[in-house]
Amino acid sequence: MTGRITIDLFTTLDGVAQAPGGPDEDTSDGFRWGGWQAPIFDDVIGERVGAGIASMDALVLGRRTYDIFSVYWPQHVDNPIGRRFAEIPKYVASRTGVELSWEGSSLLGPDAPAAVAALRERHDDIHIIGSIDFVHSLLAAEAYDELKLWVHPIVLGEGRKVFPDGATPANLRLIAPPVSGGSVVELRYAPAGVPTTGEMSPD
């Protein structure tokens, strides 16, 4: 049995997934809403995020997210999330050289979606967290098993989105009932092929 690949993203109602965690996380393109997630907490979703991290046995990150995580989490191994990240292998998708300062890190091959798929043979529960630019390539190639979105009740009107203009057309299938503790909603999708069209009937 091969491993599963799950993409985990915090997102707004208008699909923005850029810099949820802090003001300086990612200010590219003049993004001014870094840290938008912080004031919107949901106990139920917080527990589910933690449970997902506890169960993963491999972490895949894009270059930008790796740079952030590799500085922050090694300083917080007393936290259950930081401790789990320290225990598992970490793989980095980058088109350029990257300093692998975080213990247990390695660089994926040049064909990152194929390299992620190959991790199925080595791990059971592979997660990609954040890394929106890299995620776009995985979504386009349908190189994942589950897209997990934690949708927050906020609209920003700018920033990098899960599905930007020009995204590869795709059907998705809801694989579990939505979950919420009252503010944030967890949505879990699987890829479901290419969209088809039809005509709505009044009958």
PDB file of C-alpha atoms in Angstrom:
ATOM      1  CA  MET A   1       0.000   0.000   0.000  1.00  0.00           C
ATOM      2  CA  THR A   2       1.418   3.367  -1.012  1.00  0.00           C
ATOM      3  CA  GLY A   3       1.402   6.517   1.065  1.00  0.00           C
ATOM      4  CA  ARG A   4      -1.046   9.394   0.825  1.00  0.00           C
ATOM      5  CA  ILE A   5      -0.180  12.951  -0.173  1.00  0.00           C
ATOM      6  CA  THR A   6      -2.165  15.689   1.575  1.00  0.00           C
ATOM      7  CA  ILE A   7      -1.973  19.420   0.839  1.00  0.00           C
ATOM      8  CA  ASP A   8      -2.788  21.570   3.884  1.00  0.00           C
ATOM      9  CA  LEU A   9      -3.692  25.228   3.350  1.00  0.00           C
ATOM     10  CA  PHE A  10      -5.098  28.020   5.478  1.00  0.00           C
ATOM     11  CA  THR A  11      -7.196  30.199   3.207  1.00  0.00           C
ATOM     12  CA  THR A  12      -9.601  33.128   3.179  1.00  0.00           C
ATOM     13  CA  LEU A  13     -13.114  33.115   1.738  1.00  0.00           C
ATOM     14  CA  ASP A  14     -11.722  34.587  -1.480  1.00  0.00           C
ATOM     15  CA  GLY A  15      -9.076  31.877  -1.709  1.00  0.00           C
ATOM     16  CA  VAL A  16      -5.994  33.775  -0.517  1.00  0.00           C
ATOM     17  CA  ALA A  17      -3.378  31.510   1.078  1.00  0.00           C
ATOM     18  CA  GLN A  18      -0.482  33.961   1.314  1.00  0.00           C
ATOM     19  CA  ALA A  19       1.194  34.697   4.660  1.00  0.00           C
ATOM     20  CA  PRO A  20      -1.451  33.557   7.143  1.00  0.00           C
ATOM     21  CA  GLY A  21       0.992  33.336  10.035  1.00  0.00           C
ATOM     22  CA  GLY A  22       2.659  36.719  10.467  1.00  0.00           C
ATOM     23  CA  PRO A  23       3.242  40.241   9.077  1.00  0.00           C
ATOM     24  CA  ASP A  24       6.709  39.444   7.691  1.00  0.00           C
ATOM     25  CA  GLU A  25       5.985  35.916   6.482  1.00  0.00           C
ATOM     26  CA  ASP A  26       5.604  36.879   2.819  1.00  0.00           C
ATOM     27  CA  THR A  27       5.343  40.490   1.691  1.00  0.00           C
ATOM     28  CA  SER A  28       5.936  39.736  -1.999  1.00  0.00           C
ATOM     29  CA  ASP A  29       3.942  41.822  -4.489  1.00  0.00           C
ATOM     30  CA  GLY A  30       3.308  44.344  -1.719  1.00  0.00           C
ATOM     31  CA  PHE A  31       1.062  42.002   0.289  1.00  0.00           C
ATOM     32  CA  ARG A  32       0.029  43.923   3.412  1.00  0.00           C
ATOM     33  CA  TRP A  33      -2.188  41.433   5.240  1.00  0.00           C
ATOM     34  CA  GLY A  34       0.417  39.022   6.614  1.00  0.00           C
ATOM     35  CA  GLY A  35      -0.846  37.410   9.812  1.00  0.00           C
ATOM     36  CA  TRP A  36      -4.503  37.530   8.803  1.00  0.00           C
ATOM     37  CA  GLN A  37      -5.118  34.138  10.430  1.00  0.00           C
ATOM     38  CA  ALA A  38      -3.966  35.103  13.924  1.00  0.00           C
ATOM     39  CA  PRO A  39      -7.130  36.882  15.197  1.00  0.00           C
ATOM     40  CA  ILE A  40      -9.429  34.093  13.951  1.00  0.00           C
ATOM     41  CA  PHE A  41      -9.000  31.064  16.186  1.00  0.00           C
ATOM     42  CA  ASP A  42     -11.166  27.950  16.251  1.00  0.00           C
ATOM     43  CA  ASP A  43     -10.537  25.366  19.000  1.00  0.00           C
ATOM     44  CA  VAL A  44     -11.952  22.474  16.986  1.00  0.00           C
ATOM     45  CA  ILE A  45      -9.861  23.257  13.911  1.00  0.00           C
ATOM     46  CA  GLY A  46      -6.801  23.872  16.076  1.00  0.00           C
ATOM     47  CA  GLU A  47      -7.132  20.350  17.484  1.00  0.00           C
ATOM     48  CA  ARG A  48      -7.557  18.887  14.012  1.00  0.00           C
ATOM     49  CA  VAL A  49      -4.502  20.720  12.681  1.00  0.00           C
ATOM     50  CA  GLY A  50      -2.472  19.369  15.584  1.00  0.00           C
ATOM     51  CA  ALA A  51      -3.756  15.831  15.080  1.00  0.00           C
ATOM     52  CA  GLY A  52      -2.841  15.948  11.389  1.00  0.00           C
ATOM     53  CA  ILE A  53       0.705  17.029  12.183  1.00  0.00           C
ATOM     54  CA  ALA A  54       1.055  14.341  14.834  1.00  0.00           C
ATOM     55  CA  SER A  55       0.119  11.631  12.324  1.00  0.00           C
ATOM     56  CA  MET A  56       2.332  12.708   9.401  1.00  0.00           C
ATOM     57  CA  ASP A  57       5.591  10.906   8.759  1.00  0.00           C
ATOM     58  CA  ALA A  58       7.018  13.227   6.082  1.00  0.00           C
ATOM     59  CA  LEU A  59       6.823  16.979   5.472  1.00  0.00           C
ATOM     60  CA  VAL A  60       7.245  18.625   2.050  1.00  0.00           C
ATOM     61  CA  LEU A  61       7.812  22.370   1.751  1.00  0.00           C
ATOM     62  CA  GLY A  62       8.451  24.901  -0.975  1.00  0.00           C
ATOM     63  CA  ARG A  63      11.559  27.060  -0.704  1.00  0.00           C
ATOM     64  CA  ARG A  64       9.897  30.101   0.873  1.00  0.00           C
ATOM     65  CA  THR A  65       7.998  28.106   3.490  1.00  0.00           C
ATOM     66  CA  TYR A  66      11.095  26.043   4.260  1.00  0.00           C
ATOM     67  CA  ASP A  67      13.094  29.204   4.936  1.00  0.00           C
ATOM     68  CA  ILE A  68      10.436  30.320   7.445  1.00  0.00           C
ATOM     69  CA  PHE A  69       9.940  26.950   9.129  1.00  0.00           C
ATOM     70  CA  SER A  70      13.666  26.135   9.343  1.00  0.00           C
ATOM     71  CA  VAL A  71      14.309  29.278  11.368  1.00  0.00           C
ATOM     72  CA  TYR A  72      11.251  29.111  13.629  1.00  0.00           C
ATOM     73  CA  TRP A  73      10.509  25.473  14.472  1.00  0.00           C
ATOM     74  CA  PRO A  74      13.966  24.261  15.569  1.00  0.00           C
ATOM     75  CA  GLN A  75      13.679  26.889  18.322  1.00  0.00           C
ATOM     76  CA  HIS A  76      10.340  25.451  19.494  1.00  0.00           C
ATOM     77  CA  VAL A  77      10.901  21.717  19.928  1.00  0.00           C
ATOM     78  CA  ASP A  78       9.204  21.947  23.321  1.00  0.00           C
ATOM     79  CA  ASN A  79       5.982  22.490  21.344  1.00  0.00           C
ATOM     80  CA  PRO A  80       4.252  19.293  20.084  1.00  0.00           C
ATOM     81  CA  ILE A  81       4.303  20.634  16.510  1.00  0.00           C
ATOM     82  CA  GLY A  82       7.965  21.594  16.652  1.00  0.00           C
ATOM     83  CA  ARG A  83       8.827  18.256  18.244  1.00  0.00           C
ATOM     84  CA  ARG A  84       7.048  16.318  15.516  1.00  0.00           C
ATOM     85  CA  PHE A  85       8.699  18.334  12.754  1.00  0.00           C
ATOM     86  CA  ALA A  86      12.083  17.571  14.356  1.00  0.00           C
ATOM     87  CA  GLU A  87      11.339  13.839  14.301  1.00  0.00           C
ATOM     88  CA  ILE A  88      10.312  13.394  10.666  1.00  0.00           C
ATOM     89  CA  PRO A  89      12.097  13.800   7.307  1.00  0.00           C
ATOM     90  CA  LYS A  90      11.638  17.150   5.596  1.00  0.00           C
ATOM     91  CA  TYR A  91      11.808  17.523   1.804  1.00  0.00           C
ATOM     92  CA  VAL A  92      12.300  20.822  -0.005  1.00  0.00           C
ATOM     93  CA  ALA A  93      11.093  21.704  -3.501  1.00  0.00           C
ATOM     94  CA  SER A  94      13.290  24.424  -4.982  1.00  0.00           C
ATOM     95  CA  ARG A  95      14.509  25.309  -8.477  1.00  0.00           C
ATOM     96  CA  THR A  96      17.576  26.988  -6.983  1.00  0.00           C
ATOM     97  CA  GLY A  97      20.090  25.994  -4.342  1.00  0.00           C
ATOM     98  CA  VAL A  98      18.910  26.062  -0.754  1.00  0.00           C
ATOM     99  CA  GLU A  99      20.857  25.848   2.497  1.00  0.00           C
ATOM    100  CA  LEU A 100      19.502  22.777   4.268  1.00  0.00           C
ATOM    101  CA  SER A 101      20.185  23.988   7.790  1.00  0.00           C
ATOM    102  CA  TRP A 102      17.279  22.117   9.402  1.00  0.00           C
ATOM    103  CA  GLU A 103      18.358  18.660  10.545  1.00  0.00           C
ATOM    104  CA  GLY A 104      16.618  15.903   8.606  1.00  0.00           C
ATOM    105  CA  SER A 105      16.126  18.015   5.457  1.00  0.00           C
ATOM    106  CA  SER A 106      16.845  16.999   1.868  1.00  0.00           C
ATOM    107  CA  LEU A 107      16.262  18.530  -1.551  1.00  0.00           C
ATOM    108  CA  LEU A 108      13.783  16.999  -3.998  1.00  0.00           C
ATOM    109  CA  GLY A 109      14.786  16.311  -7.601  1.00  0.00           C
ATOM    110  CA  PRO A 110      14.223  18.796 -10.446  1.00  0.00           C
ATOM    111  CA  ASP A 111      10.819  17.288 -11.302  1.00  0.00           C
ATOM    112  CA  ALA A 112       9.273  18.064  -7.936  1.00  0.00           C
ATOM    113  CA  PRO A 113       5.759  16.643  -8.554  1.00  0.00           C
ATOM    114  CA  ALA A 114       7.289  13.328  -9.660  1.00  0.00           C
ATOM    115  CA  ALA A 115       9.663  13.377  -6.692  1.00  0.00           C
ATOM    116  CA  VAL A 116       6.770  13.928  -4.296  1.00  0.00           C
ATOM    117  CA  ALA A 117       4.871  11.047  -5.900  1.00  0.00           C
ATOM    118  CA  ALA A 118       7.919   8.826  -5.369  1.00  0.00           C
ATOM    119  CA  LEU A 119       7.747   9.544  -1.636  1.00  0.00           C
ATOM    120  CA  ARG A 120       4.638   7.344  -1.511  1.00  0.00           C
ATOM    121  CA  GLU A 121       6.939   4.326  -1.558  1.00  0.00           C
ATOM    122  CA  ARG A 122       8.852   5.552   1.504  1.00  0.00           C
ATOM    123  CA  HIS A 123       6.204   7.159   3.694  1.00  0.00           C
ATOM    124  CA  ASP A 124       2.589   6.568   4.710  1.00  0.00           C
ATOM    125  CA  ASP A 125       1.324  10.074   5.462  1.00  0.00           C
ATOM    126  CA  ILE A 126       3.001  12.866   3.460  1.00  0.00           C
ATOM    127  CA  HIS A 127       1.911  16.471   3.991  1.00  0.00           C
ATOM    128  CA  ILE A 128       2.622  19.659   2.082  1.00  0.00           C
ATOM    129  CA  ILE A 129       1.991  22.679   4.322  1.00  0.00           C
ATOM    130  CA  GLY A 130       1.600  26.166   2.856  1.00  0.00           C
ATOM    131  CA  SER A 131       4.096  26.519  -0.028  1.00  0.00           C
ATOM    132  CA  ILE A 132       1.438  27.970  -2.315  1.00  0.00           C
ATOM    133  CA  ASP A 133       3.628  28.350  -5.422  1.00  0.00           C
ATOM    134  CA  PHE A 134       4.741  24.727  -5.203  1.00  0.00           C
ATOM    135  CA  VAL A 135       1.174  23.634  -4.469  1.00  0.00           C
ATOM    136  CA  HIS A 136       0.049  25.167  -7.763  1.00  0.00           C
ATOM    137  CA  SER A 137       2.268  22.687  -9.632  1.00  0.00           C
ATOM    138  CA  LEU A 138       0.892  19.745  -7.633  1.00  0.00           C
ATOM    139  CA  LEU A 139      -2.695  20.804  -8.231  1.00  0.00           C
ATOM    140  CA  ALA A 140      -2.078  21.217 -11.963  1.00  0.00           C
ATOM    141  CA  ALA A 141      -0.595  17.717 -12.181  1.00  0.00           C
ATOM    142  CA  GLU A 142      -3.177  16.179  -9.801  1.00  0.00           C
ATOM    143  CA  ALA A 143      -0.151  14.905  -7.888  1.00  0.00           C
ATOM    144  CA  TYR A 144      -1.964  14.643  -4.575  1.00  0.00           C
ATOM    145  CA  ASP A 145      -4.629  12.581  -2.821  1.00  0.00           C
ATOM    146  CA  GLU A 146      -6.271  15.205  -0.651  1.00  0.00           C
ATOM    147  CA  LEU A 147      -6.562  18.979  -0.614  1.00  0.00           C
ATOM    148  CA  LYS A 148      -7.435  20.148   2.884  1.00  0.00           C
ATOM    149  CA  LEU A 149      -8.571  23.761   3.173  1.00  0.00           C
ATOM    150  CA  TRP A 150      -9.142  25.574   6.441  1.00  0.00           C
ATOM    151  CA  VAL A 151     -11.351  28.427   5.274  1.00  0.00           C
ATOM    152  CA  HIS A 152     -11.400  31.542   7.459  1.00  0.00           C
ATOM    153  CA  PRO A 153     -14.260  34.098   7.470  1.00  0.00           C
ATOM    154  CA  ILE A 154     -12.272  36.955   6.000  1.00  0.00           C
ATOM    155  CA  VAL A 155     -11.948  38.534   2.536  1.00  0.00           C
ATOM    156  CA  LEU A 156      -8.701  40.263   1.561  1.00  0.00           C
ATOM    157  CA  GLY A 157      -9.112  41.060  -2.129  1.00  0.00           C
ATOM    158  CA  GLU A 158      -5.397  40.575  -2.840  1.00  0.00           C
ATOM    159  CA  GLY A 159      -2.636  38.017  -2.384  1.00  0.00           C
ATOM    160  CA  ARG A 160      -1.676  34.663  -3.884  1.00  0.00           C
ATOM    161  CA  LYS A 161      -4.621  32.312  -4.168  1.00  0.00           C
ATOM    162  CA  VAL A 162      -5.115  28.561  -4.067  1.00  0.00           C
ATOM    163  CA  PHE A 163      -6.630  28.714  -7.548  1.00  0.00           C
ATOM    164  CA  PRO A 164      -5.433  31.897  -9.282  1.00  0.00           C
ATOM    165  CA  ASP A 165      -6.573  33.116 -12.679  1.00  0.00           C
ATOM    166  CA  GLY A 166      -5.259  30.664 -15.253  1.00  0.00           C
ATOM    167  CA  ALA A 167      -5.313  27.661 -12.900  1.00  0.00           C
ATOM    168  CA  THR A 168      -5.631  24.276 -14.584  1.00  0.00           C
ATOM    169  CA  PRO A 169      -9.346  23.373 -14.849  1.00  0.00           C
ATOM    170  CA  ALA A 170     -10.210  20.516 -12.495  1.00  0.00           C
ATOM    171  CA  ASN A 171     -13.074  18.795 -10.759  1.00  0.00           C
ATOM    172  CA  LEU A 172     -12.776  18.091  -7.054  1.00  0.00           C
ATOM    173  CA  ARG A 173     -14.809  15.746  -4.891  1.00  0.00           C
ATOM    174  CA  LEU A 174     -15.727  16.429  -1.262  1.00  0.00           C
ATOM    175  CA  ILE A 175     -14.542  13.361   0.679  1.00  0.00           C
ATOM    176  CA  ALA A 176     -15.776  14.207   4.190  1.00  0.00           C
ATOM    177  CA  PRO A 177     -18.456  16.399   5.769  1.00  0.00           C
ATOM    178  CA  PRO A 178     -17.280  19.938   6.558  1.00  0.00           C
ATOM    179  CA  VAL A 179     -16.062  20.460  10.131  1.00  0.00           C
ATOM    180  CA  SER A 180     -16.124  23.684  12.136  1.00  0.00           C
ATOM    181  CA  GLY A 181     -15.926  24.921  15.684  1.00  0.00           C
ATOM    182  CA  GLY A 182     -17.905  28.015  14.768  1.00  0.00           C
ATOM    183  CA  SER A 183     -15.554  30.223  12.783  1.00  0.00           C
ATOM    184  CA  VAL A 184     -13.120  28.277  10.572  1.00  0.00           C
ATOM    185  CA  VAL A 185     -14.403  25.537   8.235  1.00  0.00           C
ATOM    186  CA  GLU A 186     -12.382  22.472   7.253  1.00  0.00           C
ATOM    187  CA  LEU A 187     -13.048  21.235   3.723  1.00  0.00           C
ATOM    188  CA  ARG A 188     -11.452  18.038   2.404  1.00  0.00           C
ATOM    189  CA  TYR A 189     -11.313  17.358  -1.332  1.00  0.00           C
ATOM    190  CA  ALA A 190      -9.859  14.745  -3.667  1.00  0.00           C
ATOM    191  CA  PRO A 191      -9.057  15.294  -7.358  1.00  0.00           C
ATOM    192  CA  ALA A 192     -11.858  14.163  -9.672  1.00  0.00           C
ATOM    193  CA  GLY A 193     -10.656  14.659 -13.227  1.00  0.00           C
ATOM    194  CA  VAL A 194     -11.393  17.234 -15.884  1.00  0.00           C
ATOM    195  CA  PRO A 195     -14.549  19.402 -15.782  1.00  0.00           C
ATOM    196  CA  THR A 196     -17.366  18.713 -18.188  1.00  0.00           C
ATOM    197  CA  THR A 197     -20.153  21.066 -19.232  1.00  0.00           C
ATOM    198  CA  GLY A 198     -23.855  20.727 -19.813  1.00  0.00           C
ATOM    199  CA  GLU A 199     -27.093  22.652 -19.911  1.00  0.00           C
ATOM    200  CA  MET A 200     -29.308  23.210 -16.891  1.00  0.00           C
ATOM    201  CA  SER A 201     -32.869  22.010 -17.352  1.00  0.00           C
ATOM    202  CA  PRO A 202     -35.862  23.622 -15.629  1.00  0.00           C
ATOM    203  CA  ASP A 203     -37.372  20.174 -15.057  1.00  0.00           C
TER     204      ASP A 203
END
